[in-house]
mmCIF file of C-alpha atoms in Angstrom:
data_model
loop_
_atom_site.group_PDB
_atom_site.id
_atom_site.type_symbol
_atom_site.label_atom_id
_atom_site.label_comp_id
_atom_site.label_asym_id
_atom_site.label_seq_id
_atom_site.Cartn_x
_atom_site.Cartn_y
_atom_site.Cartn_z
ATOM 1 C CA UNK D 854 48.673 27.881 46.600
ATOM 2 C CA UNK D 855 51.632 30.024 47.564
ATOM 3 C CA UNK D 856 55.233 29.082 46.855
ATOM 4 C CA UNK D 857 55.917 28.581 50.555
ATOM 5 C CA UNK D 858 52.893 26.242 50.953
ATOM 6 C CA UNK D 859 53.930 24.228 47.887
ATOM 7 C CA UNK D 860 57.520 23.796 49.133
ATOM 8 C CA UNK D 861 56.193 22.764 52.523
ATOM 9 C CA UNK D 862 54.040 20.064 51.009
ATOM 10 C CA UNK D 863 56.913 18.648 48.966
ATOM 11 C CA UNK D 864 59.129 18.460 52.048
ATOM 12 C CA UNK D 865 56.370 16.829 54.030
ATOM 13 C CA UNK D 866 55.397 14.438 51.249
ATOM 14 C CA UNK D 867 58.452 13.718 49.010
ATOM 15 C CA UNK D 868 56.480 11.175 46.936
ATOM 16 C CA UNK D 869 54.370 14.055 45.688
ATOM 17 C CA UNK D 870 57.409 15.600 44.004
ATOM 18 C CA UNK D 871 58.222 12.336 42.243
ATOM 19 C CA UNK D 872 54.650 12.009 40.964
ATOM 20 C CA UNK D 873 54.642 15.566 39.692
ATOM 21 C CA UNK D 874 57.976 15.069 37.920
ATOM 22 C CA UNK D 875 56.680 11.887 36.255
ATOM 23 C CA UNK D 876 53.489 13.606 35.079
ATOM 24 C CA UNK D 877 55.428 16.570 33.730
ATOM 25 C CA UNK D 878 57.900 14.272 31.988
ATOM 26 C CA UNK D 879 55.060 12.317 30.371
ATOM 27 C CA UNK D 880 53.382 15.518 29.221
ATOM 28 C CA UNK D 881 56.718 16.807 27.870
ATOM 29 C CA UNK D 882 57.318 13.543 26.013
ATOM 30 C CA UNK D 883 53.799 13.663 24.565
ATOM 31 C CA UNK D 884 54.313 17.266 23.497
ATOM 32 C CA UNK D 885 57.675 16.434 21.911
ATOM 33 C CA UNK D 886 56.171 13.436 20.097
ATOM 34 C CA UNK D 887 53.252 15.484 18.784
ATOM 35 C CA UNK D 888 55.588 18.279 17.712
ATOM 36 C CA UNK D 889 57.834 15.772 15.941
ATOM 37 C CA UNK D 890 54.883 14.247 14.082
ATOM 38 C CA UNK D 891 53.605 17.677 13.089
ATOM 39 C CA UNK D 892 57.050 18.718 11.849
ATOM 40 C CA UNK D 893 57.394 15.446 9.920
ATOM 41 C CA UNK D 894 53.981 16.014 8.325
ATOM 42 C CA UNK D 895 54.902 19.595 7.414
ATOM 43 C CA UNK D 896 58.189 18.429 5.926
ATOM 44 C CA UNK D 897 56.350 15.858 3.786
ATOM 45 C CA UNK D 898 53.899 18.510 2.637
ATOM 46 C CA UNK D 899 56.765 20.867 1.788
ATOM 47 C CA UNK D 900 58.578 18.081 -0.095
ATOM 48 C CA UNK D 901 55.385 17.281 -2.029
ATOM 49 C CA UNK D 902 54.886 20.941 -2.870
ATOM 50 C CA UNK D 903 58.526 21.205 -3.969
ATOM 51 C CA UNK D 904 58.236 18.107 -6.163
ATOM 52 C CA UNK D 905 55.045 19.445 -7.729
ATOM 53 C CA UNK D 906 56.717 22.796 -8.356
ATOM 54 C CA UNK D 907 59.681 21.078 -10.014
ATOM 55 C CA UNK D 908 57.327 18.981 -12.158
ATOM 56 C CA UNK D 909 55.360 22.087 -13.129
ATOM 57 C CA UNK D 910 58.598 23.863 -14.053
ATOM 58 C CA UNK D 911 59.659 20.902 -16.206
ATOM 59 C CA UNK D 912 56.249 20.897 -17.891
ATOM 60 C CA UNK D 913 56.474 24.633 -18.465
ATOM 61 C CA UNK D 914 59.917 24.285 -20.047
ATOM 62 C CA UNK D 915 58.662 21.414 -22.207
ATOM 63 C CA UNK D 916 55.581 23.430 -23.205
ATOM 64 C CA UNK D 917 57.735 26.389 -24.212
ATOM 65 C CA UNK D 918 60.009 24.058 -26.213
ATOM 66 C CA UNK D 919 57.035 22.516 -28.009
ATOM 67 C CA UNK D 920 55.603 25.952 -28.758
ATOM 68 C CA UNK D 921 58.942 27.031 -30.258
ATOM 69 C CA UNK D 922 59.075 23.857 -32.350
ATOM 70 C CA UNK D 923 55.469 24.339 -33.489
ATOM 71 C CA UNK D 924 56.248 27.903 -34.500
ATOM 72 C CA UNK D 925 59.240 26.688 -36.499
ATOM 73 C CA UNK D 926 57.001 24.028 -38.080
ATOM 74 C CA UNK D 927 54.405 26.694 -38.915
ATOM 75 C CA UNK D 928 57.082 28.867 -40.526
ATOM 76 C CA UNK D 929 58.351 25.894 -42.539
ATOM 77 C CA UNK D 930 54.819 25.040 -43.633
ATOM 78 C CA UNK D 931 54.144 28.597 -44.761
ATOM 79 C CA UNK D 932 57.437 28.584 -46.640
ATOM 80 C CA UNK D 933 56.124 25.629 -48.677
ATOM 81 C CA UNK D 934 53.216 27.745 -49.879
ATOM 82 C CA UNK D 935 53.892 30.351 -52.570
ATOM 83 C CA UNK D 936 54.709 33.911 -51.528
ATOM 84 C CA UNK D 937 53.463 35.324 -54.815
ATOM 85 C CA UNK D 938 50.942 34.022 -57.334
ATOM 86 C CA UNK D 939 51.118 34.512 -61.100
ATOM 87 C CA UNK D 940 49.580 37.709 -62.442
ATOM 88 C CA UNK D 941 48.141 37.405 -65.938
ATOM 89 C CA UNK D 942 46.207 39.676 -68.266
ATOM 90 C CA UNK D 943 42.944 37.741 -68.192
ATOM 91 C CA UNK D 944 43.264 35.950 -64.857
ATOM 92 C CA UNK D 945 44.051 36.956 -61.321
ATOM 93 C CA UNK D 946 44.773 34.579 -58.438
ATOM 94 C CA UNK D 947 44.375 35.048 -54.712
ATOM 95 C CA UNK D 948 44.652 32.750 -51.703
ATOM 96 C CA UNK D 949 44.402 32.875 -47.942
ATOM 97 C CA UNK D 950 45.028 30.161 -45.380
ATOM 98 C CA UNK D 951 44.006 30.268 -41.700
ATOM 99 C CA UNK D 952 45.031 27.042 -39.877
ATOM 100 C CA UNK D 953 42.803 25.951 -37.000
ATOM 101 C CA UNK D 954 46.030 25.253 -35.092
ATOM 102 C CA UNK D 955 49.588 26.474 -35.515
ATOM 103 C CA UNK D 956 50.055 23.913 -38.262
ATOM 104 C CA UNK D 957 47.505 22.060 -40.346
ATOM 105 C CA UNK D 958 46.872 20.055 -43.462
ATOM 106 C CA UNK D 959 45.581 22.684 -45.898
ATOM 107 C CA UNK D 960 47.686 23.684 -48.885
ATOM 108 C CA UNK D 961 47.442 25.465 -52.225
ATOM 109 C CA UNK D 962 49.656 26.510 -55.090
ATOM 110 C CA UNK D 963 49.468 28.252 -58.454
ATOM 111 C CA UNK D 964 52.433 27.697 -60.744
ATOM 112 C CA UNK D 965 53.574 27.539 -64.354
ATOM 113 C CA UNK D 966 53.600 24.056 -65.905
ATOM 114 C CA UNK D 967 54.343 25.001 -69.504
ATOM 115 C CA UNK D 968 53.940 27.622 -72.173
ATOM 116 C CA UNK D 969 50.620 29.300 -71.464
ATOM 117 C CA UNK D 970 49.692 26.653 -68.877
ATOM 118 C CA UNK D 971 49.066 27.368 -65.203
ATOM 119 C CA UNK D 972 48.710 24.659 -62.584
ATOM 120 C CA UNK D 973 46.121 25.334 -59.885
ATOM 121 C CA UNK D 974 46.322 23.170 -56.768
ATOM 122 C CA UNK D 975 44.338 23.055 -53.543
ATOM 123 C CA UNK D 976 44.177 20.291 -50.948
ATOM 124 C CA UNK D 977 43.089 19.411 -47.438
ATOM 125 C CA UNK D 978 44.550 16.603 -45.331
ATOM 126 C CA UNK D 979 42.219 14.823 -42.927
ATOM 127 C CA UNK D 980 42.578 15.950 -39.288
ATOM 128 C CA UNK D 981 44.806 18.760 -38.005
ATOM 129 C CA UNK D 982 48.118 19.296 -36.238
ATOM 130 C CA UNK D 983 51.679 18.172 -36.885
ATOM 131 C CA UNK D 984 50.883 14.760 -38.489
ATOM 132 C CA UNK D 985 48.592 16.461 -41.005
ATOM 133 C CA UNK D 986 51.219 19.122 -41.703
ATOM 134 C CA UNK D 987 53.828 16.443 -42.458
ATOM 135 C CA UNK D 988 51.383 14.592 -44.698
ATOM 136 C CA UNK D 989 50.519 17.877 -46.402
ATOM 137 C CA UNK D 990 54.193 18.528 -47.201
ATOM 138 C CA UNK D 991 54.535 15.070 -48.752
ATOM 139 C CA UNK D 992 51.357 15.388 -50.824
ATOM 140 C CA UNK D 993 52.289 18.865 -52.043
ATOM 141 C CA UNK D 994 55.789 17.737 -53.031
ATOM 142 C CA UNK D 995 54.446 14.701 -54.913
ATOM 143 C CA UNK D 996 51.943 16.787 -56.870
ATOM 144 C CA UNK D 997 54.557 19.382 -57.771
ATOM 145 C CA UNK D 998 57.007 16.677 -58.886
ATOM 146 C CA UNK D 999 54.489 14.924 -61.133
ATOM 147 C CA UNK D 1000 53.054 18.187 -62.482
ATOM 148 C CA UNK D 1001 56.444 19.052 -63.959
ATOM 149 C CA UNK D 1002 56.300 15.978 -66.205
ATOM 150 C CA UNK D 1003 53.673 17.546 -68.475
ATOM 151 C CA UNK D 1004 50.975 14.952 -67.726
ATOM 152 C CA UNK D 1005 47.269 15.713 -67.596
ATOM 153 C CA UNK D 1006 45.619 16.581 -64.300
ATOM 154 C CA UNK D 1007 44.022 13.138 -64.017
ATOM 155 C CA UNK D 1008 47.295 11.332 -64.719
ATOM 156 C CA UNK D 1009 49.077 13.441 -62.103
ATOM 157 C CA UNK D 1010 46.454 12.593 -59.462
ATOM 158 C CA UNK D 1011 46.607 8.869 -60.240
ATOM 159 C CA UNK D 1012 50.400 8.838 -59.934
ATOM 160 C CA UNK D 1013 50.335 10.826 -56.693
ATOM 161 C CA UNK D 1014 47.763 8.450 -55.226
ATOM 162 C CA UNK D 1015 49.952 5.494 -56.228
ATOM 163 C CA UNK D 1016 52.955 7.058 -54.472
ATOM 164 C CA UNK D 1017 50.987 7.894 -51.328
ATOM 165 C CA UNK D 1018 49.395 4.456 -50.966
ATOM 166 C CA UNK D 1019 52.777 2.803 -51.528
ATOM 167 C CA UNK D 1020 54.502 4.962 -48.907
ATOM 168 C CA UNK D 1021 51.572 5.336 -46.526
ATOM 169 C CA UNK D 1022 51.851 3.750 -43.073
ATOM 170 C CA UNK D 1023 48.874 5.479 -41.445
ATOM 171 C CA UNK D 1024 45.187 6.034 -42.114
ATOM 172 C CA UNK D 1025 45.554 9.622 -43.268
ATOM 173 C CA UNK D 1026 44.212 10.787 -46.602
ATOM 174 C CA UNK D 1027 43.980 14.028 -48.536
ATOM 175 C CA UNK D 1028 41.353 15.585 -50.775
ATOM 176 C CA UNK D 1029 42.839 17.435 -53.739
ATOM 177 C CA UNK D 1030 41.756 19.465 -56.709
ATOM 178 C CA UNK D 1031 44.419 19.942 -59.345
ATOM 179 C CA UNK D 1032 43.716 21.718 -62.585
ATOM 180 C CA UNK D 1033 45.611 23.053 -65.577
ATOM 181 C CA UNK D 1034 44.487 26.400 -66.941
ATOM 182 C CA UNK D 1035 45.306 27.208 -70.567
ATOM 183 C CA UNK D 1036 45.521 30.994 -70.596
ATOM 184 C CA UNK D 1037 45.414 31.038 -74.405
ATOM 185 C CA UNK D 1038 42.214 29.034 -74.876
ATOM 186 C CA UNK D 1039 40.717 29.758 -71.410
ATOM 187 C CA UNK D 1040 40.177 26.030 -70.926
ATOM 188 C CA UNK D 1041 40.441 24.651 -67.416
ATOM 189 C CA UNK D 1042 41.077 20.899 -67.192
ATOM 190 C CA UNK D 1043 41.012 19.543 -63.666
ATOM 191 C CA UNK D 1044 40.919 16.335 -61.653
ATOM 192 C CA UNK D 1045 39.069 16.348 -58.344
ATOM 193 C CA UNK D 1046 39.989 13.753 -55.721
ATOM 194 C CA UNK D 1047 37.221 14.057 -53.151
ATOM 195 C CA UNK D 1048 37.649 17.819 -52.752
ATOM 196 C CA UNK D 1049 34.893 20.421 -52.869
ATOM 197 C CA UNK D 1050 33.749 21.160 -56.455
ATOM 198 C CA UNK D 1051 34.950 24.502 -57.860
ATOM 199 C CA UNK D 1052 32.623 27.490 -58.036
ATOM 200 C CA UNK D 1053 32.503 30.355 -60.499
ATOM 201 C CA UNK D 1054 31.699 33.784 -59.087
ATOM 202 C CA UNK D 1055 30.092 35.905 -61.780
ATOM 203 C CA UNK D 1056 30.821 39.654 -62.064
ATOM 204 C CA UNK D 1057 27.200 40.291 -61.071
ATOM 205 C CA UNK D 1058 27.656 38.312 -57.838
ATOM 206 C CA UNK D 1059 25.938 35.092 -58.911
ATOM 207 C CA UNK D 1060 27.721 31.854 -58.034
ATOM 208 C CA UNK D 1061 27.702 28.899 -60.427
ATOM 209 C CA UNK D 1062 28.999 25.427 -59.645
ATOM 210 C CA UNK D 1063 31.064 23.812 -62.381
ATOM 211 C CA UNK D 1064 29.567 20.433 -63.410
ATOM 212 C CA UNK D 1065 31.135 17.603 -61.460
ATOM 213 C CA UNK D 1066 31.002 13.859 -60.782
ATOM 214 C CA UNK D 1067 32.012 11.731 -57.762
ATOM 215 C CA UNK D 1068 35.689 11.680 -56.844
ATOM 216 C CA UNK D 1069 37.704 9.726 -54.244
ATOM 217 C CA UNK D 1070 40.373 11.084 -51.875
ATOM 218 C CA UNK D 1071 44.053 10.226 -52.280
ATOM 219 C CA UNK D 1072 45.774 7.774 -49.949
ATOM 220 C CA UNK D 1073 42.974 5.339 -49.104
ATOM 221 C CA UNK D 1074 42.839 2.947 -52.051
ATOM 222 C CA UNK D 1075 45.304 1.943 -54.722
ATOM 223 C CA UNK D 1076 42.763 2.430 -57.483
ATOM 224 C CA UNK D 1077 40.517 5.465 -57.206
ATOM 225 C CA UNK D 1078 37.785 7.174 -59.182
ATOM 226 C CA UNK D 1079 38.499 10.803 -60.043
ATOM 227 C CA UNK D 1080 36.222 13.576 -61.196
ATOM 228 C CA UNK D 1081 38.022 14.604 -64.393
ATOM 229 C CA UNK D 1082 36.412 17.547 -66.111
ATOM 230 C CA UNK D 1083 37.143 20.278 -68.629
ATOM 231 C CA UNK D 1084 35.477 23.691 -68.651
ATOM 232 C CA UNK D 1085 36.047 26.580 -70.987
ATOM 233 C CA UNK D 1086 36.035 29.784 -68.967
ATOM 234 C CA UNK D 1087 35.447 31.997 -71.984
ATOM 235 C CA UNK D 1088 31.753 32.088 -71.181
ATOM 236 C CA UNK D 1089 32.589 33.665 -67.830
ATOM 237 C CA UNK D 1090 35.174 36.095 -69.202
ATOM 238 C CA UNK D 1091 33.287 39.139 -70.428
ATOM 239 C CA UNK D 1092 35.643 41.062 -72.740
ATOM 240 C CA UNK D 1093 34.503 44.261 -71.063
ATOM 241 C CA UNK D 1094 36.098 43.021 -67.858
ATOM 242 C CA UNK D 1095 39.464 41.980 -69.297
ATOM 243 C CA UNK D 1096 42.126 44.193 -67.758
ATOM 244 C CA UNK D 1097 45.845 44.753 -67.798
ATOM 245 C CA UNK D 1098 48.223 44.907 -64.885
ATOM 246 C CA UNK D 1099 48.712 48.659 -65.178
ATOM 247 C CA UNK D 1100 44.959 49.397 -65.396
ATOM 248 C CA UNK D 1101 43.071 47.051 -63.075
ATOM 249 C CA UNK D 1102 39.355 47.196 -62.449
ATOM 250 C CA UNK D 1103 37.854 46.637 -58.988
ATOM 251 C CA UNK D 1104 37.617 42.957 -58.072
ATOM 252 C CA UNK D 1105 33.819 43.255 -57.927
ATOM 253 C CA UNK D 1106 33.909 43.646 -61.720
ATOM 254 C CA UNK D 1107 36.199 40.675 -62.429
ATOM 255 C CA UNK D 1108 35.031 37.093 -63.043
ATOM 256 C CA UNK D 1109 36.632 34.895 -60.385
ATOM 257 C CA UNK D 1110 37.199 31.140 -60.248
ATOM 258 C CA UNK D 1111 37.010 29.924 -56.653
ATOM 259 C CA UNK D 1112 38.237 26.466 -55.672
#
């Protein structure tokens, strides 16, 4: 239909123009309504995406903060452990710790407790993570405090267990082996509280388990049974393998006590 024909029809039939205007207005209103709904939906989606982005940013900041705090906790935990171990003529000590997480419940120490006496400590707190690391610090501090009193290994473990059970407000516990090595007589007196029994690695590569009895972990019961034992290491110290600090033999030729 040409423009001239269309204008002629509208002049001849004015009601046609009104109908067309109404139809166009309705279509325009419908289009505007649909556009408004679509824009509202898009705005809601954008707001949701923005809120999720803000929440993710907050979580990321919190995650970074926790990682920094865990690293500080790991550094503090490592600072509790000794940087250097005693070096003696007949005995050599070595240790390595690899936490399953940034912090954990494992600990060890080798320290002087008197003239010719060396304390050997190793422990493992149940579970992992920050709670175990805090419990580890408490257990280590208690053992070190009681070890300085000159008591036997068994007496130290009983006192530490008494302190832990009195202060304990959780279900955590710790297995510990604490021994006192007399470097003059080569006698090793130890108390084992549920920890793995010690092994002796012979110079020829054979491994021998030191005799042991049942022992209970610290922190579960007020009265516990300990594996208290004494072993003289002279039988495992071949004089041919005794060495001095300035003339060390390879470690494969040195008798080693592994806990």
